[in-house]
Amino acid sequence: MSATPTQSPGDGPSVVRTEVDDLTARLGELAGHIHAATAELVGLLGRLDEIGGWCDPGIRSLGHWASIYLGVDVHTATEHAQVGRQLHELPAIAAAAAAGELGWSKLRLLGRVAEPDTDQKWLDIARDLSVSQLGRVVGAYRCARDQ
């Protein structure tokens, strides 16, 4: 990867952008689109599961249906649908996910602990932490809660 400076036309004479700058900007934008699409997929799978839309002869579960028609493994599809059903009760998290602010890793973790009355609080925490940090916080919270 080159760190060779390049002059962007709109940057003006004092701003030099490198290929790294360009790549990180593009990656951030693409990740946001993927996160928003994932949030939509999760919501749609949750709704399909709620209405039993996956039920067909020979289909054993939503996960089985998704593995055939969407190329998603059974376990992941089941988790997607579970979080998708929860998002109806978590408007702040749902809105942030739809805006591309939360990737699947954070959304999955938030689905384990967030409730309607803690929705905004957990979103604020998730915004301030990396995925691994959020995982540790969620794990510690669940451990303390379940005692």
Short mmCIF file of C-alpha atoms in Angstrom, two decimals:
data_model
loop_
_atom_site.label_atom_id
_atom_site.label_comp_id
_atom_site.label_asym_id
_atom_site.label_seq_id
_atom_site.Cartn_x
_atom_site.Cartn_y
_atom_site.Cartn_z
CA MET A 1 0.00 0.00 0.00
CA SER A 2 1.44 3.31 -1.01
CA ALA A 3 1.61 6.30 1.26
CA THR A 4 2.49 8.51 -1.68
CA PRO A 5 0.81 11.89 -1.28
CA THR A 6 -1.71 12.87 -3.91
CA GLN A 7 -3.24 16.27 -4.43
CA SER A 8 -7.03 16.18 -4.56
CA PRO A 9 -8.53 18.97 -6.71
CA GLY A 10 -10.90 20.20 -4.00
CA ASP A 11 -8.35 20.00 -1.20
CA GLY A 12 -6.50 23.23 -1.97
CA PRO A 13 -2.77 23.71 -1.91
CA SER A 14 -2.20 22.97 1.79
CA VAL A 15 -4.02 19.62 2.01
CA VAL A 16 -2.29 16.48 0.81
CA ARG A 17 -4.18 13.20 0.79
CA THR A 18 -2.47 9.84 0.70
CA GLU A 19 -3.75 6.62 -0.72
CA VAL A 20 -4.25 5.46 2.87
CA ASP A 21 -6.56 8.43 3.50
CA ASP A 22 -8.54 7.59 0.37
CA LEU A 23 -8.78 3.89 1.25
CA THR A 24 -9.83 4.49 4.85
CA ALA A 25 -12.49 6.96 3.74
CA ARG A 26 -13.84 4.53 1.16
CA LEU A 27 -13.78 1.65 3.65
CA GLY A 28 -15.68 3.69 6.24
CA GLU A 29 -18.32 4.63 3.69
CA LEU A 30 -18.66 1.08 2.43
CA ALA A 31 -18.90 -0.29 5.99
CA GLY A 32 -21.74 2.13 6.69
CA HIS A 33 -23.64 0.88 3.63
CA ILE A 34 -23.04 -2.75 4.64
CA HIS A 35 -24.16 -2.05 8.21
CA ALA A 36 -27.36 -0.39 6.99
CA ALA A 37 -28.07 -3.28 4.61
CA THR A 38 -27.40 -5.78 7.40
CA ALA A 39 -29.83 -3.95 9.67
CA GLU A 40 -32.48 -4.17 6.95
CA LEU A 41 -31.74 -7.88 6.40
CA VAL A 42 -31.97 -8.54 10.14
CA GLY A 43 -35.30 -6.71 10.38
CA LEU A 44 -36.75 -8.53 7.37
CA LEU A 45 -35.65 -11.93 8.67
CA GLY A 46 -37.20 -11.12 12.04
CA ARG A 47 -40.48 -10.21 10.37
CA LEU A 48 -40.41 -13.28 8.10
CA ASP A 49 -39.95 -15.43 11.19
CA GLU A 50 -42.77 -13.65 13.06
CA ILE A 51 -45.26 -14.39 10.30
CA GLY A 52 -43.92 -17.88 9.57
CA GLY A 53 -43.14 -16.88 5.99
CA TRP A 54 -40.39 -19.45 5.76
CA CYS A 55 -42.75 -22.40 6.34
CA ASP A 56 -42.79 -24.65 3.28
CA PRO A 57 -42.81 -28.41 2.86
CA GLY A 58 -39.38 -29.77 3.72
CA ILE A 59 -38.18 -26.56 5.40
CA ARG A 60 -37.37 -27.20 9.06
CA SER A 61 -36.69 -23.66 10.32
CA LEU A 62 -36.01 -20.08 9.34
CA GLY A 63 -32.31 -20.89 9.52
CA HIS A 64 -32.80 -23.80 7.12
CA TRP A 65 -34.78 -21.55 4.75
CA ALA A 66 -32.09 -18.84 4.89
CA SER A 67 -29.30 -21.33 4.22
CA ILE A 68 -31.09 -22.40 1.04
CA TYR A 69 -32.37 -19.07 -0.26
CA LEU A 70 -29.94 -16.51 1.16
CA GLY A 71 -26.68 -18.41 1.55
CA VAL A 72 -26.60 -17.66 5.28
CA ASP A 73 -25.70 -20.40 7.72
CA VAL A 74 -28.43 -21.68 10.00
CA HIS A 75 -26.98 -20.28 13.23
CA THR A 76 -26.35 -16.80 11.82
CA ALA A 77 -29.81 -16.59 10.27
CA THR A 78 -31.39 -17.61 13.57
CA GLU A 79 -29.43 -14.90 15.39
CA HIS A 80 -30.32 -12.34 12.72
CA ALA A 81 -34.02 -13.11 13.10
CA GLN A 82 -33.84 -12.96 16.89
CA VAL A 83 -32.19 -9.54 16.83
CA GLY A 84 -34.58 -8.43 14.08
CA ARG A 85 -37.56 -9.22 16.28
CA GLN A 86 -35.97 -7.32 19.18
CA LEU A 87 -35.33 -4.18 17.11
CA HIS A 88 -39.06 -3.42 17.04
CA GLU A 89 -38.80 -2.70 20.77
CA LEU A 90 -35.44 -0.87 20.59
CA PRO A 91 -36.06 2.24 18.49
CA ALA A 92 -32.79 4.06 19.20
CA ILE A 93 -30.67 1.02 18.37
CA ALA A 94 -32.82 0.23 15.33
CA ALA A 95 -32.43 3.78 13.99
CA ALA A 96 -28.66 3.76 14.51
CA ALA A 97 -28.38 0.38 12.81
CA ALA A 98 -30.52 1.53 9.87
CA ALA A 99 -28.27 4.60 9.54
CA GLY A 100 -25.24 2.32 9.23
CA GLU A 101 -23.76 3.26 12.60
CA LEU A 102 -23.77 -0.26 14.08
CA GLY A 103 -22.27 -3.32 12.48
CA TRP A 104 -23.58 -6.83 13.01
CA SER A 105 -21.04 -7.55 15.74
CA LYS A 106 -22.27 -4.69 17.93
CA LEU A 107 -25.92 -5.26 17.03
CA ARG A 108 -25.63 -8.90 18.06
CA LEU A 109 -24.10 -7.94 21.40
CA LEU A 110 -26.72 -5.26 22.07
CA GLY A 111 -29.46 -7.79 21.34
CA ARG A 112 -28.24 -9.79 24.32
CA VAL A 113 -28.75 -7.02 26.86
CA ALA A 114 -30.76 -4.05 25.60
CA GLU A 115 -34.38 -3.67 26.65
CA PRO A 116 -36.90 -0.95 25.80
CA ASP A 117 -36.03 1.04 28.93
CA THR A 118 -32.25 0.71 28.39
CA ASP A 119 -32.21 1.11 24.61
CA GLN A 120 -30.62 4.58 24.47
CA LYS A 121 -28.17 3.86 27.28
CA TRP A 122 -26.81 0.75 25.55
CA LEU A 123 -26.59 2.62 22.24
CA ASP A 124 -24.53 5.37 23.90
CA ILE A 125 -22.22 2.75 25.39
CA ALA A 126 -21.86 0.94 22.06
CA ARG A 127 -20.97 4.15 20.25
CA ASP A 128 -18.10 4.80 22.68
CA LEU A 129 -16.55 1.31 22.63
CA SER A 130 -14.84 -1.00 20.19
CA VAL A 131 -16.53 -4.34 19.49
CA SER A 132 -14.18 -6.20 21.82
CA GLN A 133 -14.68 -3.64 24.61
CA LEU A 134 -18.46 -3.84 24.17
CA GLY A 135 -18.24 -7.63 24.29
CA ARG A 136 -16.47 -7.48 27.65
CA VAL A 137 -18.99 -4.96 29.05
CA VAL A 138 -21.95 -7.03 27.84
CA GLY A 139 -20.40 -10.21 29.26
CA ALA A 140 -19.77 -8.60 32.66
CA TYR A 141 -23.28 -7.10 32.70
CA ARG A 142 -24.90 -10.45 31.90
CA CYS A 143 -22.81 -12.21 34.54
CA ALA A 144 -23.79 -9.67 37.21
CA ARG A 145 -27.43 -9.62 36.11
CA ASP A 146 -27.76 -13.40 36.20
CA GLN A 147 -26.40 -13.76 39.74
#
